[in-house]
Short mmCIF file of C-alpha atoms and ligand atoms in Angstrom, two decimals:
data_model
loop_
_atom_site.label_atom_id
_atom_site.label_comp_id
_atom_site.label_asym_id
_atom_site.label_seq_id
_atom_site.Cartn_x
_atom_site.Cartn_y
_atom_site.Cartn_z
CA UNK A 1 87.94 69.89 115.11
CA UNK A 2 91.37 68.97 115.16
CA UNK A 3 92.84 67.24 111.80
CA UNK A 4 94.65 63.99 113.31
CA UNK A 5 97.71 64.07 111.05
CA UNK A 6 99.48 67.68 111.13
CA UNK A 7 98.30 70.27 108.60
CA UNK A 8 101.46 71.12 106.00
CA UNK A 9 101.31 74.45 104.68
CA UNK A 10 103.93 74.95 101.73
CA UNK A 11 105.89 78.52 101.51
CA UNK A 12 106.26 80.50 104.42
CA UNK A 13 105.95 83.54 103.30
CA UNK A 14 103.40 86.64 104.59
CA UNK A 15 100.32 84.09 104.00
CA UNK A 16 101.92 80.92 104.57
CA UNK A 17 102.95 82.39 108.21
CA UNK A 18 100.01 83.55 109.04
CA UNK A 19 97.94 80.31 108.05
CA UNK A 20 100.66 78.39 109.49
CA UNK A 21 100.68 80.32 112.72
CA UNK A 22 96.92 81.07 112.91
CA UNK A 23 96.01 76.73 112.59
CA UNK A 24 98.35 76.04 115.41
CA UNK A 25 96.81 78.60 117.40
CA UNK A 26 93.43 76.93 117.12
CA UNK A 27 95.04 73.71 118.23
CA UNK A 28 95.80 72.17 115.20
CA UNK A 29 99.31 70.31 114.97
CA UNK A 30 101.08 72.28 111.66
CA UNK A 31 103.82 72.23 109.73
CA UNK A 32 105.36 74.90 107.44
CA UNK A 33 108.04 73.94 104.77
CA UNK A 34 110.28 76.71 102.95
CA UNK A 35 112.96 76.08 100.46
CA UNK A 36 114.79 79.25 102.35
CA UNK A 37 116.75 77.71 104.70
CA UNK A 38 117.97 81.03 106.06
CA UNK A 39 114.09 81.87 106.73
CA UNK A 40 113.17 78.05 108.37
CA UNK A 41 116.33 78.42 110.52
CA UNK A 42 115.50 81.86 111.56
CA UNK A 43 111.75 80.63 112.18
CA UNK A 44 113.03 77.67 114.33
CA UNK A 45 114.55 79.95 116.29
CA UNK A 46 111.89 82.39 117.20
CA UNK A 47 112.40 85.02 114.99
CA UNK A 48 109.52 86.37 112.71
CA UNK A 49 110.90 87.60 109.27
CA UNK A 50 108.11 90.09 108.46
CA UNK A 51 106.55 92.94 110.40
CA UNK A 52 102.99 91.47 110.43
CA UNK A 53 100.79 93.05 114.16
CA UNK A 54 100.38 90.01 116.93
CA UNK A 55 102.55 87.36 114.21
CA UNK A 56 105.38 87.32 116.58
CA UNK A 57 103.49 86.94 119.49
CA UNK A 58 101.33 83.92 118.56
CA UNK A 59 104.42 82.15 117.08
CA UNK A 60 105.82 82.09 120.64
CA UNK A 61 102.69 80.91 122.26
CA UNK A 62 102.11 77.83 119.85
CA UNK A 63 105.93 76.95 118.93
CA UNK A 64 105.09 73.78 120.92
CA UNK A 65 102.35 72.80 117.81
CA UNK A 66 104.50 74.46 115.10
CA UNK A 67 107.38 72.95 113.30
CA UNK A 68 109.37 74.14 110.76
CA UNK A 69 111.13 71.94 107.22
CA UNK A 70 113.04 73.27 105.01
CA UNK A 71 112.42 69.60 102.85
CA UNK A 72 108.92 68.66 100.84
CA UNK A 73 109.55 64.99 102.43
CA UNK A 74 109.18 66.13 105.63
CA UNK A 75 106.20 67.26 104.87
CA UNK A 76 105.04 64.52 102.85
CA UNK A 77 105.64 62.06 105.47
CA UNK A 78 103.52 63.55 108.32
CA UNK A 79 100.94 65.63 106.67
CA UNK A 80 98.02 65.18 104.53
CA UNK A 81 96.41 68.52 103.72
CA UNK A 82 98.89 70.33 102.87
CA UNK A 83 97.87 74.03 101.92
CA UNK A 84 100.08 75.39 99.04
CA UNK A 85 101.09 79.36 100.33
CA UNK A 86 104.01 79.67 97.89
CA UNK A 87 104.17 83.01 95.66
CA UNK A 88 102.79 83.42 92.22
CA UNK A 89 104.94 86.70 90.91
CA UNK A 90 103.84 88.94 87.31
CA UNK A 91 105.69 87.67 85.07
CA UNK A 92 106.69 90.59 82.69
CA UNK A 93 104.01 90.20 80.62
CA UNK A 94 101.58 90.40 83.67
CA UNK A 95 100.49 86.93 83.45
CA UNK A 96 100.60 84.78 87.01
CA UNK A 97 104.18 82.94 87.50
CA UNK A 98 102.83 79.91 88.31
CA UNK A 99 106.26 77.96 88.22
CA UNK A 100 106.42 77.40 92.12
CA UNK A 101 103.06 76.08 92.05
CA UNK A 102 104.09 73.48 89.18
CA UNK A 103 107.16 72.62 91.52
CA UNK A 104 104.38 72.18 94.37
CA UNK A 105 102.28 69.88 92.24
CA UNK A 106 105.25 67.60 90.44
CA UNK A 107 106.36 66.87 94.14
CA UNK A 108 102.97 65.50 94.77
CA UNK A 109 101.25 64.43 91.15
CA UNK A 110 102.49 60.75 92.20
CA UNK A 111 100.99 60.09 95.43
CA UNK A 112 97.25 59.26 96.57
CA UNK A 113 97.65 59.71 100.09
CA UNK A 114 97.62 63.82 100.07
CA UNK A 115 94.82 66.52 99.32
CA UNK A 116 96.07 69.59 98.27
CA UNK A 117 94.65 73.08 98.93
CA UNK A 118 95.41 76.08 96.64
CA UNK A 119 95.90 79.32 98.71
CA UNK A 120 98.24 81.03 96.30
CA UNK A 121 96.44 83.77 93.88
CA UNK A 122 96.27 81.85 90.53
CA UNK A 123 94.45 82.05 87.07
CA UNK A 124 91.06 80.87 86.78
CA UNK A 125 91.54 77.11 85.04
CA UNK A 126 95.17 76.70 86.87
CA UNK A 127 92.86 73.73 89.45
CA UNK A 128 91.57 72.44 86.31
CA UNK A 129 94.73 71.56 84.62
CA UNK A 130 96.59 70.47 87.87
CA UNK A 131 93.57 68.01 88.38
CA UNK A 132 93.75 66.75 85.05
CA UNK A 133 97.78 66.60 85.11
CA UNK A 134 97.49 64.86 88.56
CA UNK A 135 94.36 62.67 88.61
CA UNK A 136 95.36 61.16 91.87
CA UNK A 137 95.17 64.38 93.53
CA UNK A 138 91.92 65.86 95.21
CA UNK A 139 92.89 69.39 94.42
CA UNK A 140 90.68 72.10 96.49
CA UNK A 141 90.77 75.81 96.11
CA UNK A 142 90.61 78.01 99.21
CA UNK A 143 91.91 81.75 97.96
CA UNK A 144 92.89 84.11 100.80
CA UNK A 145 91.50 87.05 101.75
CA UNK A 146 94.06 88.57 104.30
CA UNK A 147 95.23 91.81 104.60
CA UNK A 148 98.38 92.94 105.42
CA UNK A 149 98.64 94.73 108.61
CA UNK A 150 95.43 92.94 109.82
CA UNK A 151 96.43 89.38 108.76
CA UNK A 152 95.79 87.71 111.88
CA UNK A 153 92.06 88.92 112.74
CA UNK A 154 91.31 88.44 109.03
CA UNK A 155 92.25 85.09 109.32
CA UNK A 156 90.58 84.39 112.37
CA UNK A 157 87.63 86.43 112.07
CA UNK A 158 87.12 86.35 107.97
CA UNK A 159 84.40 87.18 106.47
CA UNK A 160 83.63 84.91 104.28
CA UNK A 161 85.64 81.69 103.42
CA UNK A 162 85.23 80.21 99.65
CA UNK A 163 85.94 76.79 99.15
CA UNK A 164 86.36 75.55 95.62
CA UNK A 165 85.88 71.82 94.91
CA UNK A 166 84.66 69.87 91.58
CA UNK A 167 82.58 67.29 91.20
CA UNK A 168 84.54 63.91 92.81
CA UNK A 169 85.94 66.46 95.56
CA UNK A 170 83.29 67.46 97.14
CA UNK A 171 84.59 65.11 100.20
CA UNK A 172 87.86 67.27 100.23
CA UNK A 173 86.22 70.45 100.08
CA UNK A 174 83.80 69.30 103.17
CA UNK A 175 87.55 68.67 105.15
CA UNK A 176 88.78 72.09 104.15
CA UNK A 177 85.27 73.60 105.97
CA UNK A 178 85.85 71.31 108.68
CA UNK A 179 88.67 73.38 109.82
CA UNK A 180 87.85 76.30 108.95
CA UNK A 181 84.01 76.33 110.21
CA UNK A 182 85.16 76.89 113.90
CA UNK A 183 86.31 80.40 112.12
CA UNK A 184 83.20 81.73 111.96
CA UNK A 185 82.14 83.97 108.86
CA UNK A 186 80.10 82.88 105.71
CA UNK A 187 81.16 79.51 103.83
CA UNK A 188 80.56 79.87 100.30
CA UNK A 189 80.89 76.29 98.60
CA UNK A 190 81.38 76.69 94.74
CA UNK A 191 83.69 75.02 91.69
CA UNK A 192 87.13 75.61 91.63
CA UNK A 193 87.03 77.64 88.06
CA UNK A 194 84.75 80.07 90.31
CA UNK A 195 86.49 79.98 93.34
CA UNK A 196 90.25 80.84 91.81
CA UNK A 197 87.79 83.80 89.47
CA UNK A 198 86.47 85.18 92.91
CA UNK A 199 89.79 85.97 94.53
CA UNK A 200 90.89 87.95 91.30
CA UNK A 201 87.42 90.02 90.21
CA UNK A 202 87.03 90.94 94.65
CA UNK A 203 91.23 92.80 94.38
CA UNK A 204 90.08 93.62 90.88
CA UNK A 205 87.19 95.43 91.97
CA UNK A 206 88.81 97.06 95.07
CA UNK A 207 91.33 98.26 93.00
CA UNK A 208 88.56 99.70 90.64
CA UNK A 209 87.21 101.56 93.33
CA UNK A 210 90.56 103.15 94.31
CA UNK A 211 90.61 104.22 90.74
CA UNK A 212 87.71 105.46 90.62
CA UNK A 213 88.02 107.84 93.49
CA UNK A 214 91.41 109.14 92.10
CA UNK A 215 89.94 110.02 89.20
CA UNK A 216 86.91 111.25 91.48
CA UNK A 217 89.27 113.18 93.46
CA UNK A 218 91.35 115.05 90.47
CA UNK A 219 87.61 116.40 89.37
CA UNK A 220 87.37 117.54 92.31
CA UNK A 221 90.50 119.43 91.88
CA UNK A 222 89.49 121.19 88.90
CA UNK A 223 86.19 121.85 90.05
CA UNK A 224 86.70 123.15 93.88
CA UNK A 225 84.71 119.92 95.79
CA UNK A 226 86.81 117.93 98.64
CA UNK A 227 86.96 114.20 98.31
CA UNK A 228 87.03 113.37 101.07
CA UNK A 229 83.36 114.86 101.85
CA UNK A 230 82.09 112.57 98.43
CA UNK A 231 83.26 109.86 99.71
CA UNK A 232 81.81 110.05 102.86
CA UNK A 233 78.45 111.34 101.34
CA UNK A 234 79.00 107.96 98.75
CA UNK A 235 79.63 105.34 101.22
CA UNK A 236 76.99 105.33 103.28
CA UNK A 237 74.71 104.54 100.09
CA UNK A 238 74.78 101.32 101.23
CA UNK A 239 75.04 99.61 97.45
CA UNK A 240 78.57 101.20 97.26
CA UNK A 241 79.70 101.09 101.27
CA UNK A 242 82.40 103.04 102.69
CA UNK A 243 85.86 101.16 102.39
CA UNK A 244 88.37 101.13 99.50
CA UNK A 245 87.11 105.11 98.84
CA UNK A 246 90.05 106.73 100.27
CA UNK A 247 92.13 108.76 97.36
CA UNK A 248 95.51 109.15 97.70
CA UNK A 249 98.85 108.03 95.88
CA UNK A 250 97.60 104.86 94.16
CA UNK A 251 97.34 101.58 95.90
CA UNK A 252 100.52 98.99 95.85
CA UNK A 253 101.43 95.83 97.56
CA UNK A 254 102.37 92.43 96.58
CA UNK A 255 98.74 91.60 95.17
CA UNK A 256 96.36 94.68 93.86
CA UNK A 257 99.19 95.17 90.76
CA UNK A 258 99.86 91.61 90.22
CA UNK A 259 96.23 90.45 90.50
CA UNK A 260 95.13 93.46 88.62
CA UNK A 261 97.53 92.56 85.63
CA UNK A 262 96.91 89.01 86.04
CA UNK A 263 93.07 89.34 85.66
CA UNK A 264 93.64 91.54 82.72
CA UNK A 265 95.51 89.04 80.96
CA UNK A 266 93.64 85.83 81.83
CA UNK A 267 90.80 87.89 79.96
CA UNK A 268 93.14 88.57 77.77
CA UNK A 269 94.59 85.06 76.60
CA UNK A 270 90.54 84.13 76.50
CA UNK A 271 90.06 86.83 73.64
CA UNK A 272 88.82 88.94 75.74
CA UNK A 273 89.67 92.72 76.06
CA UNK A 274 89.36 93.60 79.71
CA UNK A 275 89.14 97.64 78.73
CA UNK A 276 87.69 98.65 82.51
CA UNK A 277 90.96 97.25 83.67
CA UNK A 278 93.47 98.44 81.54
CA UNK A 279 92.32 102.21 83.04
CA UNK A 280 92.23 100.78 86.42
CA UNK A 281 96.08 100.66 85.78
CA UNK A 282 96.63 103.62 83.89
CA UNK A 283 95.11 105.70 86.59
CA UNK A 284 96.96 104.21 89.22
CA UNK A 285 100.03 104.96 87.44
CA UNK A 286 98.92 108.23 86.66
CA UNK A 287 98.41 109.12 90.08
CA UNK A 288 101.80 108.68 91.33
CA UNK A 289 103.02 111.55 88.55
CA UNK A 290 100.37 114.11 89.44
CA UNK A 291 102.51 114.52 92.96
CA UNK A 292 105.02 115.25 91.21
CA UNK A 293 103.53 117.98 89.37
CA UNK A 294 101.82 119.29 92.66
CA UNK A 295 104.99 119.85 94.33
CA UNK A 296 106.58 121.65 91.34
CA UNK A 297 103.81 124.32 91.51
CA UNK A 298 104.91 125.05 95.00
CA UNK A 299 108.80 124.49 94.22
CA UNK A 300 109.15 125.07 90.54
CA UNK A 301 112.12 122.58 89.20
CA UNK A 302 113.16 120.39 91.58
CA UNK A 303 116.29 120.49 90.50
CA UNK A 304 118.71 120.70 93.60
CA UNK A 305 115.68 120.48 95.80
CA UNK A 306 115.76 118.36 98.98
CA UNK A 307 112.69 116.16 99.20
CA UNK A 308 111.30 113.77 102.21
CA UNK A 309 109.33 111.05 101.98
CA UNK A 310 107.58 110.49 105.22
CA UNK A 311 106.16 106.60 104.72
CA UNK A 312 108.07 104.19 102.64
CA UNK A 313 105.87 100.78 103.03
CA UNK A 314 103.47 100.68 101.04
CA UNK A 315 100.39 100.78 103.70
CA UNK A 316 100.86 100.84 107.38
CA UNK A 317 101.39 98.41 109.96
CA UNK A 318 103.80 96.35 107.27
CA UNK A 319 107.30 96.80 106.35
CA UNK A 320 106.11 95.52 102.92
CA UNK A 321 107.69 97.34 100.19
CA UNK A 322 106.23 95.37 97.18
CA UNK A 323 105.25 97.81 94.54
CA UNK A 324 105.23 100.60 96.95
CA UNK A 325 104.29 104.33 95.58
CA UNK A 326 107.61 105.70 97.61
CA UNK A 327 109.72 103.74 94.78
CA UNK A 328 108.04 105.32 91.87
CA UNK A 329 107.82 108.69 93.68
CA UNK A 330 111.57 108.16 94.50
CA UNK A 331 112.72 107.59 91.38
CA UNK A 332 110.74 110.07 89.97
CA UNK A 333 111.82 112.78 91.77
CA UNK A 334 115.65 111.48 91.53
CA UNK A 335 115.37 112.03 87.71
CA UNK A 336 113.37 115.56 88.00
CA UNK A 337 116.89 116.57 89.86
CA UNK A 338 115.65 116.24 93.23
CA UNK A 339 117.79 114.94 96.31
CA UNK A 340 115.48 112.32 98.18
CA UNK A 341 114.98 111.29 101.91
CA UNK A 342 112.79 109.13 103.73
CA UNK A 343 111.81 108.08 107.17
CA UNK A 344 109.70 104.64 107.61
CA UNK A 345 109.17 103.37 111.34
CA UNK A 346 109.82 99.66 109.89
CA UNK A 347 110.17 99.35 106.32
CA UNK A 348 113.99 100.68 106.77
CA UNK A 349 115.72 97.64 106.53
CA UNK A 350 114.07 96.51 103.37
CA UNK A 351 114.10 100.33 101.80
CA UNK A 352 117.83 100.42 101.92
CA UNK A 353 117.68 97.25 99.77
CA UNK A 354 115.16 99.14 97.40
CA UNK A 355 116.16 102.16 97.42
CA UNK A 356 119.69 102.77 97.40
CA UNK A 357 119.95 106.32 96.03
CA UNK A 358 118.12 108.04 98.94
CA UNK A 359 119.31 109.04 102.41
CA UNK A 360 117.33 107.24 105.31
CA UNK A 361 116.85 108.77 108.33
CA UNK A 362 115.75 107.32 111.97
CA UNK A 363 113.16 110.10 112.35
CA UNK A 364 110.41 112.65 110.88
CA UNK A 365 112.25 115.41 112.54
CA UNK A 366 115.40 113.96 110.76
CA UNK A 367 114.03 113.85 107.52
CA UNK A 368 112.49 117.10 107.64
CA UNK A 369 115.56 119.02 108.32
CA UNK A 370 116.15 121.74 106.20
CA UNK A 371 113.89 119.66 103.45
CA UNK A 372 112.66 122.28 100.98
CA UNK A 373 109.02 119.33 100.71
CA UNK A 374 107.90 116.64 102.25
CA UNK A 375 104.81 114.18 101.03
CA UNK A 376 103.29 111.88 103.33
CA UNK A 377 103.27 108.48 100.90
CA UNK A 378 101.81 105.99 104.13
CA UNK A 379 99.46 106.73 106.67
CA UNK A 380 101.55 105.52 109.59
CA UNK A 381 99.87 106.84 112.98
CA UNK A 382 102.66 107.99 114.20
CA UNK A 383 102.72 111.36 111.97
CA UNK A 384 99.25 112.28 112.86
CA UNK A 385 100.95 112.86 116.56
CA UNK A 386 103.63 114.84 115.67
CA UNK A 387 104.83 118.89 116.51
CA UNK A 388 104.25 120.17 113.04
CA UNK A 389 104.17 123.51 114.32
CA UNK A 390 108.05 122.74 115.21
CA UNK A 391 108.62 121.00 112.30
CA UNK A 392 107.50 123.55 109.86
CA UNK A 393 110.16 125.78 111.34
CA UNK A 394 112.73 122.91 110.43
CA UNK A 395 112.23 122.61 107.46
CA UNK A 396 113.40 125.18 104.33
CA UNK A 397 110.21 125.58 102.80
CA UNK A 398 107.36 123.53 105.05
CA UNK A 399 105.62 123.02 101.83
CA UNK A 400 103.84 119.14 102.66
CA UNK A 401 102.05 116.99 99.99
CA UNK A 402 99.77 114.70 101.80
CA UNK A 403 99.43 111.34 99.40
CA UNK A 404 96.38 109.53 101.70
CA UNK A 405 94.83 112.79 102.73
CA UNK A 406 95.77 111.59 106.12
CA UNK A 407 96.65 115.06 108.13
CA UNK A 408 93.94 117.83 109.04
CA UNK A 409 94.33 120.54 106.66
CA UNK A 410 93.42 123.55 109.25
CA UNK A 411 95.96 122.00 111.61
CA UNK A 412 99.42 122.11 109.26
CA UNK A 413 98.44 125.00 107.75
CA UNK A 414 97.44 126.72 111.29
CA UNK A 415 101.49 125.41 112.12
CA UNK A 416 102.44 127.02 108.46
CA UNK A 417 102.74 124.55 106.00
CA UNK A 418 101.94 124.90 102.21
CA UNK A 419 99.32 122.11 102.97
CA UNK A 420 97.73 120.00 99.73
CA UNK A 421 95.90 116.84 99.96
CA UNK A 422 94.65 114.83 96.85
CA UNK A 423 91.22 116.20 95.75
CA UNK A 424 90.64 118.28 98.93
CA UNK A 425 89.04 121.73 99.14
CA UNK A 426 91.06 124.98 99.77
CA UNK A 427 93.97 123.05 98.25
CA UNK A 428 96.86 125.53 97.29
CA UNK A 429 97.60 126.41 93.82
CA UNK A 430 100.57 128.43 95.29
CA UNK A 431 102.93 130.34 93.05
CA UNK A 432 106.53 128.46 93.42
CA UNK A 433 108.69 131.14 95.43
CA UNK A 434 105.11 132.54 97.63
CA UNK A 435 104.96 128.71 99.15
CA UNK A 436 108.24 128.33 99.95
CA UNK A 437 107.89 131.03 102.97
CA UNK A 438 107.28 129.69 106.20
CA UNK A 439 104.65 132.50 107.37
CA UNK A 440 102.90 133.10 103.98
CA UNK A 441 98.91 132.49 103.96
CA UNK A 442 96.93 129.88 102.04
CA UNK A 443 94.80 130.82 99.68
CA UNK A 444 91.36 130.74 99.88
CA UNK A 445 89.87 127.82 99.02
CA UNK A 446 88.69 127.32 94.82
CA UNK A 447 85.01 126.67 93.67
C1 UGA B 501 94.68 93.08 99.45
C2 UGA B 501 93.20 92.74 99.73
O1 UGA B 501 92.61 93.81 100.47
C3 UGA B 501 93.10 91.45 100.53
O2 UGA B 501 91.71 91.11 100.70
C4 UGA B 501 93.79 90.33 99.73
O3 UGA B 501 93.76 89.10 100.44
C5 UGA B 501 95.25 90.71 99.50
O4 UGA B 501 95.28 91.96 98.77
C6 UGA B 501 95.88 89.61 98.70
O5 UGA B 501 95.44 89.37 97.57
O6 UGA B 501 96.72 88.90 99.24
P1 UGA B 501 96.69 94.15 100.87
O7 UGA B 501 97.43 94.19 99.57
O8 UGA B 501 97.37 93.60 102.08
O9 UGA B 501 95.33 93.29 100.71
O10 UGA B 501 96.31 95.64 101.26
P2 UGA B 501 95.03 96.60 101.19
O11 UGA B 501 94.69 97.04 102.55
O12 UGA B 501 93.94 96.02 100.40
O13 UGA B 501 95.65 97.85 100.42
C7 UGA B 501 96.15 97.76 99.09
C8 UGA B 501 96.59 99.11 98.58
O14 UGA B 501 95.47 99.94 98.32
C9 UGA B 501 97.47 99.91 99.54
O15 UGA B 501 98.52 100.50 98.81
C10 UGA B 501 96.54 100.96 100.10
O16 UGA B 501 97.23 102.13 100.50
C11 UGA B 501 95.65 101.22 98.90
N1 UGA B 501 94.32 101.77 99.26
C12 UGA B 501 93.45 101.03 99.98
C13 UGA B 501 93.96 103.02 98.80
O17 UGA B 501 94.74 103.72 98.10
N2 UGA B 501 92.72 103.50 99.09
C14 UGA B 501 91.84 102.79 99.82
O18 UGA B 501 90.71 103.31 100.05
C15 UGA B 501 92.21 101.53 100.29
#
C-alpha cells in the first residue's frame, strides 16, 4: 500500500539512505531532507556518498520517486510520516547525543498534521518525553535493524520489524505496519519504552557474544583448543545459534560501541550498575592490545619495524571507518615505534582523513613490500584470493597476524608465513628472530 502523501525521512545518512531509497523502491513517493547541502546536492545528482552493496544502483532506478531537500519546510509541506534517520553520537560520557533529535522534534512540536517515526538509536524513555513535550505529536518508534554491508536485503527482507506505539497511538503505529507489512518478516507490536529498550539489549547482546568468544578464544590460547572448532561445535546448539561467534579483533562500527556505552549508562542514570556490560567493553578493548603483543613475540620491539594493515573499514563491504580496530591498532603500533601501512579496497578515501600518520597503498602486494608484519584487521574477500606464496617472498619477514581468523592456516604457512589467528590451534609462539625467516617451520601445534 502506497502512503498518498510522500513519506519524509529526516537525515540522510547510512540509514536514512537506505530507508529513503528502499520506500521508493517499493513504490512509495519519498522524500529525504539533510542539513548537508554538499551531501543533498551530490544526491540530486546521482552520486551515492557511502559505499553501501546495490545503494547506488536502486537510487538510479527510483530517482523518478525520490527527491532530495536540504530544508525541514520542504518536508513539512508535502509529507506526513516523516521517519526521523538523523544520528545520535556518544557523547563523552557515553550517554546518547540526542541533540539532533531535539532539533527534529522543536521543528515539529507545533503542528498536528504530522506523525513522527523514531528510527534513530535512542534511550529507552527519549518517546516518552518527546510525547509529553509535544502532545500534538503521535510519536511512533520503529528502531532499525540494518546492517552495514547488507543494508538493502535487511531492509527489504528483515526479520522482524518492532513497532512501538502508546496507548492513543495505536492508529499511528497500525500506519507504520501498513507500509512495512508488504516487507514480509515478523511484526512485533509493543510500547515505545520497550520498543527503543529492544534495539539497545539485541546490539548489546551481540556485542556480548563477541566478547564472550574473545575471551573464549584467548583460553583457548593458553590451553591448546582452536576457536574456531568451539564455535562451530556451540552454534549449532540451537539455544545459542551460530552468528556473532566469530573471534577476532573486537567488533567496531558506528553502533555496537555507542549502543553498548549508551545502554550502560541509561542503566546507569536509573541506579543501576550494568556490571555484564562494563566487561563487554573492557574485553573489546582488550582485544585490540593482545595483537599487539602477538606480533612482538614474532618481531620483538617494533621499534623501526614496518607494519601493514591489510583491511582498514571496520567490516567488509563498507568504507565505514567509525570506531574501526585499524585506528586503535594504528595508533598503537605508531607509539610502540612501528612505521604503519595499510591497504583498504574502499575505505581509502575516508582513512586518509583518519589516519594521517600511515602510508596508504593501492594494493596488498603494495603494502606488503618489504613489510617486516602484516595483520589482516577486515575480512575483505579479496585477500582470501590472493598469491601468498608470492607475497611471502615480498615481504621482510612474512610473519601475518590474522585479526578475523579469516585465512586457512595450512595454506599461508604451506606459502611460509609465521601464520597466527586469534584462539586457533598450532598457533606460533615463535621466538622473535626464528619467525622472521621466510623458510623457517611452524611449530607444532600446543595442547
Ligand atoms: C549492527 C547490528 O548487527 C545491526 O542489527 C544494527 O542495526 C546496527 O548495528 C545498528 O545499530 O545500526 P553493523 O554495525 O552494521 O550492525 O555491523 P555488524 O555486522 O553487526 O558488525 C559489528 C562489528 O562486530 C564489526 O566490527 C564486526 O567485525 C564485529 N563482529 C561481528 C565480530 O567481531 N564477530 C562476529 O562474530 C560478528
Amino acid at each position: 500500500m502506497s502512503e498518498q502523501r510522500p513519506i519524509g525521512v529526516i537525515g540522510v545518512g547510512w540509514v536514512g539512505l537506505v530507508t529513503a531509497v528502499c520506500f521508493a523502491d517499493r513504490g512509495h513517493e519519498v522524500i529525504a531532507m539533510d542539513i548537508d547541502e554538499a551531501k543533498v546536492d551530490a544526491l540530486r545528482a546521482g552520486e551515492v556518498p557511502i559505499h553501501e552493496p546495490g545503494l547506488g544502483e536502486l537510487l538510479e532506478r527510483n530517482r523518478e520517486r525520490l527527491r532530495f531537500a536540504a530544508r525541514m519546510p520542504e518536508v513539512l509541506d508535502s509529507a506526513r510520516l516523516l521517519f526521523c534517520c538523523v544520528d545520535t553520537p556518544p557523547t563523552y560520557s557515553g550517554d546518547a547525543d540526542l541533540s539532533r533529535v531535539r532539533a527534529v522534534v522543536s521543528d515539529l512540536s507545533d503542528d498536528g498534521d504530522h506523525l513522527l517515526v523514531m528510527k534513530s538509536t535512542v534511550p529507552s524513555g527519549t518517546g516518552r518525553a518527546i510525547r509529553r513535550d509535544a502532545p500534538d505529536l503521535p510519536y511512533v518508534s520503529c528502531p532499525e535493524f540494518l546492517k552495514e554491508g547488507t543494508a538493502i536485503d535487511d531492509f527489504l527482507h528483515p526479520d522482524r520489524v518492532v513497532i512501538g506505539a502508546d496507548p492513543g497511538d495505536e492508529w499511528a503505529g497500525d500506519q507504520v505496519e501498513a507500509i512495512y507489512r508488504p516487507l514480509g518478516g515478523e511484526i512485533v507490536r509493543t510500547d515505545v519504552a520497550s520498543a527503543e529498550m529492544i534495539k539497545l539489549a539485541a546490539n548489546a547482546f551481540l556485542a556480548t557474544k563477541i566478547s564472550f568468544i574473545n575471551e573464549i578464544a584467548n583460553v583457548c590460547e593458553e590451553v591448546g583448543a582452536d576457536v574456531t572448532e568451539v564455535a562451530r561445535g556451540m552454534g549449532l546448539d540451537e539455544r545459542i545459534g551460530p552468528s556473532f561467534l566469530r573471534a577476532g579483533v573486537g567488533y567496531g562500527g558506528s553502533c555496537f560501541p555507542k549502543d553498548v556505552s549508551a545502554l550502560k549508562q541509561l542503566a546507569g542514570n536509573s541506579g543501576y550498575h550494568f556490571q555484564l556490560l562494563t566487561s563487554v567493553i573492557e574485553v573489546n578493548e582488550l582485544q585490540k592490545r593482545r595483537v599487539i603483543g602477538k606480533l612482538e613475540k614474532h618481531l620483538g620491539s617494533l621499534v623501526g619495524k614496518r607494519v601493514a594493515l591489510l583491511g582498514l573499514a571496520f567490516k567488509p563491504k563498507t568504507d565505514d571507518m567509525r570506531e574501526a580496530s585499524s585506528l586503535v591498532l594504528a595508533s598503537r603500533l605508531q607509539g610502540e615505534g612501528a612505521t604503519v601501512r595499510g591497504y583498504d579496497p574502499v575505505a581509502e578515501n575516508r582513512a586518509r582523513e583518519l589516519l594521517p600518520g600511515i602510508e596508504l597503498l593501492d594494493s596488498p602486494e603494495a603494502a606488503l613490500e618489504g613489510a617486516d608484519a602484516a595483520i589482516l584487521v577486515t575480512e575483505w574477500p579479496e585477500f582470501a584470493e590472493l598469491d601468498w606464496e608470492s607475497l611471502a617472498k615480498r615481504m621482510k619477514a612474512p610473519v601475518l597476524i590474522d585479526g578475523r581468523n579469516y585465512l586457512d592456516p595450512e595454506r599461508l604457512r604451506g606459502a611460509g608465513f609465521a601464520y597466527e589467528g586469534i584462539g586457533r590451534s598450532g598457533d606460533e609462539a615463535a621466538a622473535p628472530a626464528a619467525a622472521a625467516k621466510a623458510d623457517s617451520e611452524p611449530e607444532a601445534p600446543r595442547g
